[in-house]
Amino acid sequence: MRMAQNRTARAAQTAGRTSELDRLRSRAVWLYYAEGMKQSEIADVLGLTRVSIVRLLADARRRNEVRITISSPLAEFAQAEMELRERYSIGEVILAPVHEEDADPTLAIAATAGAFISSRVGDGMSVGVGWGRTLHSTLPFIEGRTVENLKVISLLGGISQARRFNPAEFAWQFAELFQGEGYLIPAPALVDSPETRHALLERCGLASIFEMADKLDLALLSTGGIAQLETSYRTGHLSEADRQSLIEHGAVGDVLYNFIDSDGNTIDHPVNNRAISAKVERLRNARERVLLSGGRDKYRVMRAAIKALNPTVLITDEFTAQSLLSDPAD
């Protein structure tokens, strides 16, 4: 009798701990996604460490407890979306609201893109994915589910120092959301010479992965500016001297380490010959090309990327859209 009572007591204690953990996880998810609080702020509110908050949020995502969808288009953007479609010959334009012009639009674009991606991924598709903060930020907003025979191809080599925004990490997490098969590039995004690049592509089998980019159903791409030290430069792959040299050669930014000029042309520069990435010509072969980026520092490269990629879908914020529309016609 006493043993049964002990087991009952232990079960009650376990249930109590589980219930409290569920409560804390739910609270952490709400404060992070609904109220936009930082992890350190949530830790203070809940009386936990920041590491505990990170674990709670990760556990919530593993349990598929986070479902953020935005399904109602804003009527006030209809005119701007139509004008962008006509101005740049883009099949579909989706604008994200931002509360003020100087605000970082990353999360707004990511939330909007997450709903779009959730509706587009389907059985038997080949999806090529780029990298960067905006793409990485879409993950919590994508409704994961099991998709049959899905291939997810990373279009860029690894960024060893950019742990949070690593191309391989994003591709892997994206594939996991849909229970798909991932194809990663086991090489750095930028190597020391064109000869090394050639050897890796031709002798180590990497070329076969990039050949998959010729037959993509969907390509998810973003841009990197060059006016400031952004993600790709913070990793240490490109020095300040490289950045200045690229600017002198006319670069306004990059798409997957393909540095382009204002007309969308890949510039003649040594950096472009050292990148382990899918080239622009390959990216244009994708049946559906989705360009998602925005922000004050991205306008010039966004305009160039539209020319380079001829995207079928553009997802950006309302203020970047205004800049694109105010630009004089070519």
Coordinates of C-alpha atoms in Angstrom, one line a residue, residues 45-300:
V45 CA 10.3 38.3 -16.5
L46 CA 10.1 34.5 -15.9
G47 CA 13.0 34.4 -13.4
L48 CA 15.1 32.0 -15.5
T49 CA 18.4 32.2 -17.3
R50 CA 18.7 33.2 -20.9
V51 CA 20.0 29.6 -21.8
S52 CA 16.7 28.2 -20.3
I53 CA 14.7 30.6 -22.5
V54 CA 16.6 29.5 -25.6
R55 CA 15.9 25.8 -24.7
L56 CA 12.2 26.5 -24.0
L57 CA 11.8 28.2 -27.4
A58 CA 13.7 25.5 -29.2
D59 CA 11.5 22.8 -27.5
A60 CA 8.3 24.6 -28.5
R61 CA 9.5 24.6 -32.1
R62 CA 10.3 20.9 -31.9
R63 CA 6.9 20.2 -30.6
N64 CA 5.3 22.3 -33.4
E65 CA 3.7 24.5 -30.8
V66 CA 4.5 27.7 -32.7
R67 CA 2.1 28.5 -35.5
I68 CA 2.3 32.0 -36.8
T69 CA 0.3 32.7 -40.0
I70 CA -0.6 35.9 -41.7
S71 CA -3.4 35.3 -44.3
S72 CA -5.0 38.7 -44.7
P73 CA -3.4 41.0 -47.3
L74 CA -3.4 44.7 -46.6
A75 CA -5.7 46.5 -49.0
E76 CA -3.7 49.7 -48.7
F77 CA -0.7 48.0 -50.4
A78 CA -2.7 46.8 -53.4
Q79 CA -1.8 49.8 -55.5
A80 CA 1.9 49.7 -54.7
E81 CA 2.1 45.9 -55.4
M82 CA 0.4 46.4 -58.7
E83 CA 2.8 49.2 -59.7
L84 CA 5.8 47.1 -58.7
R85 CA 4.5 44.2 -60.8
E86 CA 4.1 46.4 -63.8
R87 CA 7.3 48.4 -63.3
Y88 CA 9.6 45.4 -62.9
S89 CA 7.6 42.7 -64.7
I90 CA 7.2 40.6 -61.6
G91 CA 4.4 38.1 -61.5
E92 CA 3.6 38.5 -57.8
V93 CA 4.6 41.2 -55.2
I94 CA 3.8 40.9 -51.5
L95 CA 4.5 43.8 -49.2
A96 CA 5.0 43.7 -45.4
P97 CA 3.9 46.5 -43.2
V98 CA 6.5 48.3 -41.0
H99 CA 5.6 50.7 -38.3
E100 CA 8.2 53.3 -39.2
E101 CA 10.7 54.0 -42.0
D102 CA 13.8 53.6 -39.9
A103 CA 12.7 50.3 -38.3
D104 CA 14.4 47.0 -39.2
P105 CA 11.9 45.3 -41.5
T106 CA 13.5 41.8 -41.2
L107 CA 10.9 40.2 -39.0
A108 CA 8.0 41.8 -40.9
I109 CA 9.3 40.4 -44.2
A110 CA 10.1 37.1 -42.6
A111 CA 6.5 36.7 -41.3
T112 CA 5.0 37.6 -44.6
A113 CA 7.4 35.3 -46.5
G114 CA 6.8 32.4 -44.0
A115 CA 3.1 32.4 -44.9
F116 CA 3.9 32.4 -48.6
I117 CA 6.5 29.6 -48.3
S118 CA 4.1 27.5 -46.3
S119 CA 1.6 27.6 -49.1
R120 CA 4.1 27.0 -51.9
V121 CA 6.1 24.0 -50.8
G122 CA 4.5 20.7 -52.0
D123 CA 5.2 17.1 -52.8
G124 CA 7.9 16.2 -55.3
M125 CA 9.5 19.6 -55.3
S126 CA 13.1 20.7 -55.5
V127 CA 13.7 23.8 -53.4
G128 CA 16.9 25.7 -53.5
V129 CA 17.7 28.0 -50.5
G130 CA 20.1 30.8 -50.0
W131 CA 21.1 32.3 -46.7
G132 CA 21.0 35.4 -44.5
R133 CA 19.2 36.9 -41.5
T134 CA 15.9 37.4 -43.4
L135 CA 15.7 33.9 -44.6
H136 CA 16.7 32.4 -41.2
S137 CA 14.0 34.6 -39.6
T138 CA 11.3 32.9 -41.7
L139 CA 11.7 29.6 -39.9
P140 CA 9.3 30.3 -37.0
F141 CA 6.7 31.5 -39.4
I142 CA 6.7 28.5 -41.7
E143 CA 4.0 25.9 -41.1
G144 CA 5.9 22.6 -41.1
R145 CA 4.4 19.4 -42.3
T146 CA 5.4 16.2 -44.0
V147 CA 6.0 16.6 -47.7
E148 CA 6.6 13.6 -49.9
N149 CA 9.8 13.5 -52.0
L150 CA 11.0 17.0 -51.2
K151 CA 14.5 17.9 -52.0
V152 CA 16.1 21.0 -50.3
I153 CA 19.3 22.1 -51.9
S154 CA 21.7 24.6 -50.3
L155 CA 22.9 27.0 -52.9
L156 CA 26.0 28.2 -51.1
G157 CA 29.0 26.7 -49.2
G158 CA 29.3 27.0 -45.4
I159 CA 30.0 30.1 -43.3
S160 CA 32.0 28.7 -40.4
Q161 CA 31.8 31.8 -38.2
A162 CA 28.2 32.7 -38.8
R163 CA 26.7 30.0 -36.6
R164 CA 23.2 31.5 -36.5
F165 CA 22.9 32.3 -40.2
N166 CA 24.9 29.5 -41.7
P167 CA 23.6 28.4 -45.1
A168 CA 23.9 24.7 -44.2
E169 CA 22.1 25.3 -40.9
F170 CA 19.2 27.1 -42.6
A171 CA 18.9 24.4 -45.3
W172 CA 18.9 21.7 -42.7
Q173 CA 16.3 23.3 -40.6
F174 CA 14.1 24.1 -43.6
A175 CA 14.3 20.5 -44.7
E176 CA 13.4 19.3 -41.2
L177 CA 10.2 21.4 -41.2
F178 CA 8.9 19.4 -44.2
Q179 CA 10.6 16.1 -43.4
G180 CA 12.5 16.6 -46.7
E181 CA 15.9 15.4 -48.0
G182 CA 18.7 18.0 -47.7
Y183 CA 21.6 18.5 -50.0
L184 CA 24.4 20.5 -48.4
I185 CA 27.7 21.9 -49.7
P186 CA 30.6 20.5 -47.6
A187 CA 32.9 23.3 -48.5
P188 CA 33.5 27.0 -47.5
A189 CA 31.4 29.7 -49.2
L190 CA 34.6 31.4 -50.2
V191 CA 37.9 29.6 -50.9
D192 CA 41.5 31.0 -51.4
S193 CA 41.7 30.8 -55.2
P194 CA 39.8 29.9 -58.4
E195 CA 42.0 26.8 -58.7
T196 CA 40.8 25.5 -55.3
R197 CA 37.2 26.2 -56.4
H198 CA 37.6 24.3 -59.6
A199 CA 39.2 21.3 -57.7
L200 CA 36.3 21.2 -55.2
L201 CA 33.7 21.4 -57.9
E202 CA 35.2 18.9 -60.4
R203 CA 37.2 16.5 -58.2
C204 CA 35.1 16.4 -55.0
G205 CA 31.7 15.9 -56.5
L206 CA 30.3 19.3 -55.6
A207 CA 29.4 20.1 -59.2
S208 CA 26.6 17.5 -59.1
I209 CA 24.9 19.3 -56.2
F210 CA 25.0 22.6 -58.1
E211 CA 23.7 20.9 -61.2
M212 CA 20.5 20.2 -59.2
A213 CA 20.0 24.0 -59.2
D214 CA 19.3 23.8 -63.0
K215 CA 16.0 22.1 -62.3
L216 CA 14.6 23.9 -59.2
D217 CA 10.8 24.3 -58.7
L218 CA 11.4 27.0 -56.2
A219 CA 14.4 29.2 -55.3
L220 CA 14.4 31.2 -52.0
L221 CA 16.9 34.1 -52.3
S222 CA 17.8 37.2 -50.5
T223 CA 20.4 40.0 -51.0
G224 CA 23.4 41.3 -49.2
G225 CA 24.3 45.0 -49.3
I226 CA 27.8 46.3 -49.4
A227 CA 27.6 49.8 -48.0
Q228 CA 28.0 48.5 -44.5
L229 CA 29.6 45.6 -42.8
E230 CA 26.7 43.2 -43.0
T231 CA 26.4 39.4 -42.3
S232 CA 28.8 38.1 -45.0
Y233 CA 31.5 40.6 -44.1
R234 CA 31.2 40.1 -40.3
T235 CA 32.1 36.5 -40.8
G236 CA 35.6 37.4 -41.8
H237 CA 35.3 35.8 -45.2
L238 CA 35.7 39.2 -46.8
S239 CA 38.1 41.8 -45.5
E240 CA 37.5 45.6 -45.5
A241 CA 40.0 45.7 -48.4
D242 CA 37.9 43.2 -50.3
R243 CA 34.8 45.3 -49.7
Q244 CA 36.4 48.5 -50.9
S245 CA 37.8 46.8 -53.9
L246 CA 34.4 45.4 -54.8
I247 CA 32.8 48.8 -54.5
E248 CA 35.5 50.3 -56.7
H249 CA 34.6 47.7 -59.3
G250 CA 31.0 48.8 -59.2
A251 CA 29.5 46.2 -56.9
V252 CA 26.3 47.3 -55.1
G253 CA 25.9 44.0 -53.2
D254 CA 25.5 40.3 -53.7
V255 CA 23.2 37.3 -54.2
L256 CA 24.8 34.2 -52.8
Y257 CA 28.2 35.8 -53.1
N258 CA 27.6 36.7 -56.7
F259 CA 28.6 40.3 -56.5
I260 CA 26.6 42.4 -59.0
D261 CA 26.6 46.0 -60.3
S262 CA 23.6 48.4 -60.5
D263 CA 22.5 46.8 -63.8
G264 CA 22.4 43.3 -62.3
N265 CA 25.6 42.2 -64.1
T266 CA 28.1 39.9 -62.2
I267 CA 31.2 42.1 -61.9
D268 CA 34.6 40.9 -63.0
H269 CA 36.4 40.5 -59.7
P270 CA 38.5 37.8 -58.1
V271 CA 36.0 37.3 -55.2
N272 CA 33.4 36.1 -57.7
N273 CA 35.8 33.5 -59.0
R274 CA 36.4 32.1 -55.5
A275 CA 32.8 31.6 -54.4
I276 CA 31.4 28.1 -53.9
S277 CA 27.8 29.1 -54.9
A278 CA 25.2 28.7 -57.6
K279 CA 25.8 31.3 -60.2
V280 CA 23.1 33.8 -61.3
E281 CA 22.6 32.1 -64.7
R282 CA 21.7 28.9 -62.8
L283 CA 19.4 30.7 -60.4
R284 CA 17.4 32.1 -63.3
N285 CA 16.5 28.5 -64.4
A286 CA 14.3 28.0 -61.4
R287 CA 10.6 27.7 -62.2
E288 CA 9.7 30.1 -59.4
R289 CA 12.3 32.6 -58.1
V290 CA 11.4 34.3 -54.8
L291 CA 13.4 37.3 -53.8
L292 CA 12.9 38.4 -50.2
S293 CA 14.8 41.3 -48.7
G294 CA 14.4 44.9 -47.6
G295 CA 15.7 47.8 -45.6
R296 CA 17.2 51.2 -46.2
D297 CA 20.6 49.7 -46.9
K298 CA 19.2 47.1 -49.4
Y299 CA 17.5 49.3 -51.9
R300 CA 20.3 49.5 -54.5

